[in-house]
Short mmCIF file of C-alpha atoms in Angstrom, two decimals:
data_model
loop_
_atom_site.label_atom_id
_atom_site.label_comp_id
_atom_site.label_asym_id
_atom_site.label_seq_id
_atom_site.Cartn_x
_atom_site.Cartn_y
_atom_site.Cartn_z
CA MET Q 1 -1.77 1.70 20.10
CA SER Q 2 -1.20 3.52 23.88
CA ASP Q 3 -4.44 2.92 26.96
CA SER Q 4 -4.30 7.08 26.37
CA GLU Q 5 -4.52 7.03 22.35
CA THR Q 6 -8.49 6.27 20.72
CA PRO Q 7 -8.79 4.61 17.37
CA ASP Q 8 -9.51 7.87 15.72
CA GLN Q 9 -7.11 10.05 16.81
CA TRP Q 10 -3.59 7.19 14.99
CA ALA Q 11 -6.53 6.56 12.18
CA SER Q 12 -6.70 11.14 11.24
CA GLY Q 13 -2.98 10.56 10.65
CA LEU Q 14 -3.94 7.77 7.67
CA LEU Q 15 -6.98 9.48 6.16
CA PRO Q 16 -6.90 12.68 3.47
CA SER Q 17 -8.79 15.46 5.13
CA THR Q 18 -8.43 17.51 2.37
CA THR Q 19 -11.84 19.75 1.15
CA THR Q 20 -13.23 19.76 -2.52
CA GLU Q 21 -12.10 23.31 -3.13
CA GLU Q 22 -8.47 22.66 -1.67
CA VAL Q 23 -8.61 19.45 -4.57
CA ARG Q 24 -9.82 21.99 -6.42
CA ALA Q 25 -7.43 23.97 -6.56
CA ARG Q 26 -4.36 21.84 -6.73
CA ARG Q 27 -5.48 20.75 -9.78
CA ALA Q 28 -4.26 16.76 -9.88
CA GLY Q 29 -3.79 14.71 -12.98
CA VAL Q 30 -3.23 11.64 -10.52
CA ALA Q 31 -4.69 9.92 -8.22
CA VAL Q 32 -2.89 7.50 -5.58
CA LEU Q 33 -5.15 4.90 -4.23
CA PRO Q 34 -4.26 2.63 -0.79
CA ILE Q 35 -4.98 -0.53 -0.70
CA GLY Q 36 -4.44 -2.36 1.87
CA SER Q 37 -5.96 -5.39 4.19
CA PHE Q 38 -7.82 -6.26 7.48
CA GLU Q 39 -6.12 -9.92 8.39
CA GLN Q 40 -3.89 -12.06 11.35
CA HIS Q 41 -0.47 -10.15 10.93
CA GLY Q 42 0.53 -12.38 14.50
CA ALA Q 43 0.14 -11.41 18.12
CA TYR Q 44 1.95 -8.59 17.73
CA LEU Q 45 0.83 -6.47 15.26
CA PRO Q 46 -2.71 -5.25 13.93
CA LEU Q 47 -5.24 -6.65 11.39
CA VAL Q 48 -5.12 -3.27 9.63
CA THR Q 49 -1.50 -3.36 9.35
CA ASP Q 50 -1.84 -4.05 5.60
CA THR Q 51 -3.40 -0.76 5.65
CA VAL Q 52 -1.86 1.04 7.23
CA ILE Q 53 0.76 0.38 5.84
CA ALA Q 54 -0.62 1.05 1.99
CA CYS Q 55 -1.71 4.95 3.96
CA THR Q 56 1.70 5.53 5.22
CA ILE Q 57 3.21 5.10 2.05
CA ALA Q 58 0.23 6.98 -0.03
CA ARG Q 59 0.77 9.86 2.57
CA GLU Q 60 4.46 9.85 2.33
CA ILE Q 61 3.62 10.24 -2.03
CA ALA Q 62 0.70 13.40 -1.27
CA ALA Q 63 3.50 14.72 0.68
CA ALA Q 64 6.26 14.87 -1.99
CA TYR Q 65 4.30 15.06 -5.61
CA PRO Q 66 1.40 16.65 -6.93
CA VAL Q 67 -1.56 14.25 -6.74
CA GLN Q 68 -4.66 13.08 -4.89
CA LEU Q 69 -4.63 11.08 -2.37
CA LEU Q 70 -7.35 8.73 -2.25
CA PRO Q 71 -8.51 7.20 1.46
CA PRO Q 72 -7.75 2.33 1.49
CA VAL Q 73 -9.37 0.03 0.70
CA THR Q 74 -9.26 -1.93 3.83
CA VAL Q 75 -10.57 -5.26 3.21
CA SER Q 76 -9.55 -7.35 0.57
CA CYS Q 77 -8.13 -10.44 -0.76
CA SER Q 78 -7.24 -12.20 2.17
CA HIS Q 79 -8.68 -15.88 2.23
CA GLU Q 80 -4.48 -17.39 3.09
CA HIS Q 81 -5.22 -16.47 6.37
CA ALA Q 82 -8.76 -17.59 6.80
CA ASN Q 83 -8.15 -19.94 9.60
CA TRP Q 84 -6.62 -16.65 12.27
CA PRO Q 85 -10.06 -14.94 14.01
CA GLY Q 86 -10.74 -11.45 13.04
CA THR Q 87 -9.39 -11.77 9.37
CA VAL Q 88 -12.19 -10.58 6.55
CA SER Q 89 -11.95 -10.48 2.82
CA ILE Q 90 -13.83 -10.27 0.31
CA SER Q 91 -13.53 -11.59 -3.42
CA ALA Q 92 -11.03 -10.93 -6.60
CA ALA Q 93 -14.33 -10.09 -8.20
CA THR Q 94 -15.43 -7.20 -5.93
CA LEU Q 95 -12.16 -6.12 -5.91
CA TYR Q 96 -11.62 -5.76 -9.00
CA SER Q 97 -14.78 -3.81 -9.24
CA VAL Q 98 -14.62 -1.39 -6.70
CA VAL Q 99 -11.99 -0.10 -8.05
CA ARG Q 100 -12.53 0.09 -11.50
CA ASP Q 101 -15.38 1.82 -10.28
CA ILE Q 102 -13.47 4.36 -8.47
CA ALA Q 103 -11.34 5.02 -11.44
CA GLY Q 104 -14.46 5.97 -14.00
CA SER Q 105 -15.48 7.80 -10.41
CA LEU Q 106 -12.33 9.63 -11.43
CA ARG Q 107 -12.84 10.19 -15.11
CA ARG Q 108 -15.84 11.64 -14.72
CA SER Q 109 -14.06 14.36 -12.44
CA GLY Q 110 -11.08 14.85 -14.85
CA ILE Q 111 -8.77 12.63 -13.69
CA GLY Q 112 -7.32 10.36 -15.97
CA SER Q 113 -5.03 8.59 -14.03
CA LEU Q 114 -4.90 6.16 -11.09
CA ILE Q 115 -1.81 4.55 -8.88
CA LEU Q 116 -3.14 1.65 -6.94
CA VAL Q 117 -0.86 1.27 -3.27
CA ASN Q 118 -0.70 -2.28 -2.64
CA GLY Q 119 -0.26 -3.13 0.98
CA HIS Q 120 -1.46 -6.60 1.01
CA GLY Q 121 0.06 -8.99 -1.92
CA GLY Q 122 -2.23 -11.33 -1.61
CA ASN Q 123 -4.22 -8.80 -4.44
CA TYR Q 124 -3.12 -10.39 -7.57
CA VAL Q 125 -6.47 -9.63 -9.07
CA LEU Q 126 -4.67 -5.54 -9.51
CA ARG Q 127 -2.50 -6.66 -11.99
CA ASN Q 128 -5.39 -7.64 -14.41
CA ILE Q 129 -6.61 -4.23 -13.49
CA VAL Q 130 -4.46 -2.48 -14.15
CA GLN Q 131 -3.09 -5.22 -17.41
CA GLU Q 132 -6.46 -4.27 -18.61
CA SER Q 133 -6.79 -0.35 -18.25
CA ALA Q 134 -5.47 0.15 -21.61
CA GLY Q 135 -8.08 1.72 -23.55
CA THR Q 136 -10.42 2.52 -21.06
CA GLY Q 137 -9.25 6.59 -20.11
CA THR Q 138 -7.76 5.81 -17.14
CA ARG Q 139 -3.74 5.52 -17.28
CA MET Q 140 -3.26 2.73 -14.36
CA ALA Q 141 0.36 2.36 -12.48
CA LEU Q 142 0.84 -1.14 -10.00
CA PHE Q 143 3.02 0.83 -6.63
CA PRO Q 144 5.46 -1.00 -5.46
CA GLY Q 145 6.78 -3.40 -7.52
CA SER Q 146 9.31 -5.59 -6.28
CA ALA Q 147 12.57 -3.80 -8.13
CA ASP Q 148 10.93 -0.48 -5.70
CA TRP Q 149 11.01 -2.98 -3.77
CA ASP Q 150 14.40 -4.70 -3.57
CA THR Q 151 15.87 -1.50 -3.67
CA ALA Q 152 14.04 0.20 -0.53
CA ARG Q 153 15.48 -2.85 1.16
CA GLY Q 154 19.08 -2.95 0.36
CA ARG Q 155 19.24 0.55 1.43
CA ALA Q 156 16.87 0.25 4.55
CA GLY Q 157 20.06 -3.20 4.96
CA VAL Q 158 16.60 -5.34 5.38
CA ARG Q 159 17.97 -9.05 6.12
CA THR Q 160 15.88 -10.97 5.71
CA PRO Q 161 15.63 -12.17 2.21
CA SER Q 162 12.20 -10.77 0.68
CA TYR Q 163 11.01 -14.12 -0.20
CA SER Q 164 11.64 -15.01 3.15
CA ASP Q 165 10.15 -12.26 4.43
CA MET Q 166 7.01 -12.99 3.96
CA HIS Q 167 4.25 -11.33 6.51
CA ALA Q 168 4.56 -9.87 9.61
CA GLY Q 169 8.99 -9.54 9.45
CA GLU Q 170 11.31 -7.53 8.62
CA VAL Q 171 10.33 -4.79 6.74
CA GLU Q 172 6.32 -4.85 7.89
CA THR Q 173 7.56 -4.72 11.51
CA SER Q 174 9.62 -1.45 10.86
CA ILE Q 175 7.26 0.82 8.59
CA LEU Q 176 5.00 0.72 12.21
CA LEU Q 177 8.23 0.78 14.24
CA HIS Q 178 8.79 4.00 12.85
CA ALA Q 179 5.16 5.39 11.25
CA HIS Q 180 3.06 4.02 14.15
CA PRO Q 181 4.36 2.47 17.08
CA GLU Q 182 1.88 2.41 18.83
CA LEU Q 183 -0.40 0.11 17.23
CA VAL Q 184 3.15 -2.61 17.67
CA ARG Q 185 3.25 -4.60 20.11
CA PRO Q 186 5.63 -6.30 22.50
CA GLY Q 187 6.49 -9.81 21.23
CA TYR Q 188 8.12 -9.69 17.45
CA GLU Q 189 11.29 -9.57 19.53
CA THR Q 190 10.87 -12.90 19.53
CA SER Q 191 8.74 -14.66 17.10
CA ASP Q 192 10.49 -14.98 14.55
CA CYS Q 193 9.36 -17.95 11.55
CA LEU Q 194 11.41 -18.94 8.58
CA ALA Q 195 8.66 -20.85 6.23
CA ASP Q 196 11.13 -20.61 2.42
CA ASN Q 197 9.27 -24.20 1.23
CA ARG Q 198 5.45 -22.93 1.09
CA LYS Q 199 5.32 -24.13 -2.71
CA HIS Q 200 1.06 -25.02 -1.67
CA LEU Q 201 0.47 -22.04 0.36
CA LEU Q 202 -2.30 -20.30 -2.11
CA THR Q 203 -4.08 -24.03 -1.42
CA LEU Q 204 -3.44 -25.19 1.40
CA GLY Q 205 -3.30 -21.66 3.81
CA MET Q 206 -0.90 -20.04 5.45
CA ALA Q 207 -1.42 -22.16 8.77
CA GLU Q 208 -0.23 -25.08 6.94
CA TYR Q 209 3.35 -23.22 7.27
CA THR Q 210 2.70 -21.07 10.42
CA GLU Q 211 1.34 -21.85 14.03
CA SER Q 212 1.90 -18.37 15.18
CA GLY Q 213 0.81 -17.05 11.06
CA VAL Q 214 4.13 -14.68 10.90
CA ILE Q 215 6.49 -16.03 8.65
CA GLY Q 216 9.00 -13.75 8.43
CA ARG Q 217 12.41 -12.17 11.70
CA PRO Q 218 10.54 -9.33 13.34
CA SER Q 219 13.51 -9.33 15.08
CA LEU Q 220 15.20 -7.80 13.07
CA ALA Q 221 13.01 -4.51 12.54
CA SER Q 222 13.67 -1.19 13.96
CA ALA Q 223 12.34 2.29 13.64
CA GLU Q 224 15.46 3.59 10.70
CA LYS Q 225 14.43 0.75 8.59
CA GLY Q 226 11.03 1.42 8.12
CA LYS Q 227 12.20 5.60 7.66
CA GLU Q 228 14.66 4.73 5.13
CA LEU Q 229 12.15 1.97 3.37
CA LEU Q 230 9.66 4.58 3.29
CA ALA Q 231 12.13 7.31 2.16
CA ALA Q 232 13.33 5.12 -0.67
CA LEU Q 233 9.63 3.49 -1.76
CA THR Q 234 9.40 8.12 -2.52
CA GLU Q 235 11.80 8.65 -4.24
CA SER Q 236 11.17 5.50 -6.90
CA PHE Q 237 7.21 6.41 -6.84
CA ALA Q 238 9.09 8.91 -9.29
CA GLU Q 239 9.56 6.82 -11.67
CA TYR Q 240 5.42 5.78 -11.92
CA LEU Q 241 4.37 9.64 -11.84
CA SER Q 242 6.52 10.42 -14.56
CA VAL Q 243 4.51 7.50 -16.76
CA VAL Q 244 1.36 7.61 -15.69
CA GLY Q 245 1.17 11.75 -15.84
CA GLU Q 246 2.91 11.77 -19.17
CA SER Q 247 -0.83 12.01 -20.88
CA VAL Q 248 -2.04 14.35 -18.08
CA VAL Q 249 1.38 16.94 -18.30
CA GLY Q 250 0.77 17.21 -21.99
CA GLU Q 251 -3.11 17.95 -21.38
CA SER Q 252 -1.93 20.55 -18.49
CA ALA Q 253 0.41 22.52 -21.47
CA VAL Q 254 -2.55 22.74 -23.74
CA GLY Q 255 -4.88 24.09 -21.65
CA GLU Q 256 -2.21 26.24 -20.21
CA ARG Q 257 -1.22 27.72 -23.79
CA GLN Q 258 -4.90 28.12 -24.34
CA GLU Q 259 -5.83 29.89 -21.40
CA THR Q 260 -2.80 32.19 -22.57
CA GLU Q 261 -4.01 32.19 -26.29
CA THR Q 262 -7.35 33.68 -24.96
CA ARG Q 263 -6.00 36.36 -22.90
#
């Protein structure tokens, strides 16, 4: 962030600014919920990195597809990063409850589909939430999936293998360099750290495998790669919308037909 820029100036681009009447007019049947984290990302990326990335992906999606964009969940399951100052976590049970409550609230307002845009790999419980959504009245999906990231990485020319590019590496730094370069501090050019042998990371935490908090090769990051990553992910989202939106599209068509018949 530059000295002349306040937090509100960059945050305003990440939060939805729609009014209730604009939401009413759009009549979206699918909502998009960005889920990030508040955890260390080395010395050059902010604690809000995962939230910024999830919001940036969701914003691109909302610009391209008829969805209702929600504000982000900003604190999640970052327990493996607890050794670093600033990191804050909630339990998986709490995150589960928050997302389920949001889905229930959307359902009562007439939105029956919810796509979770996850920016933090440690939010494992989100898979269970989607898995258990069958029969709840809300059709859910988790985006992006590993195949979507693989496609995006290939299109962008990302050189670091996905397993090696775990945290504050080439992909995350590239997305911020493109979308929010003001948030990237100096130092990513010389902060590469590879730790492919991290079998017991969930037990021992990140500090067992990296002193800096970085696992990846941020030196290879570029704004152009970030642009292509976002473009590819935005295209991949179409498949998810078609899956969760099938019932919504059907209900919309029925409603329109009934309106026509009563005129």
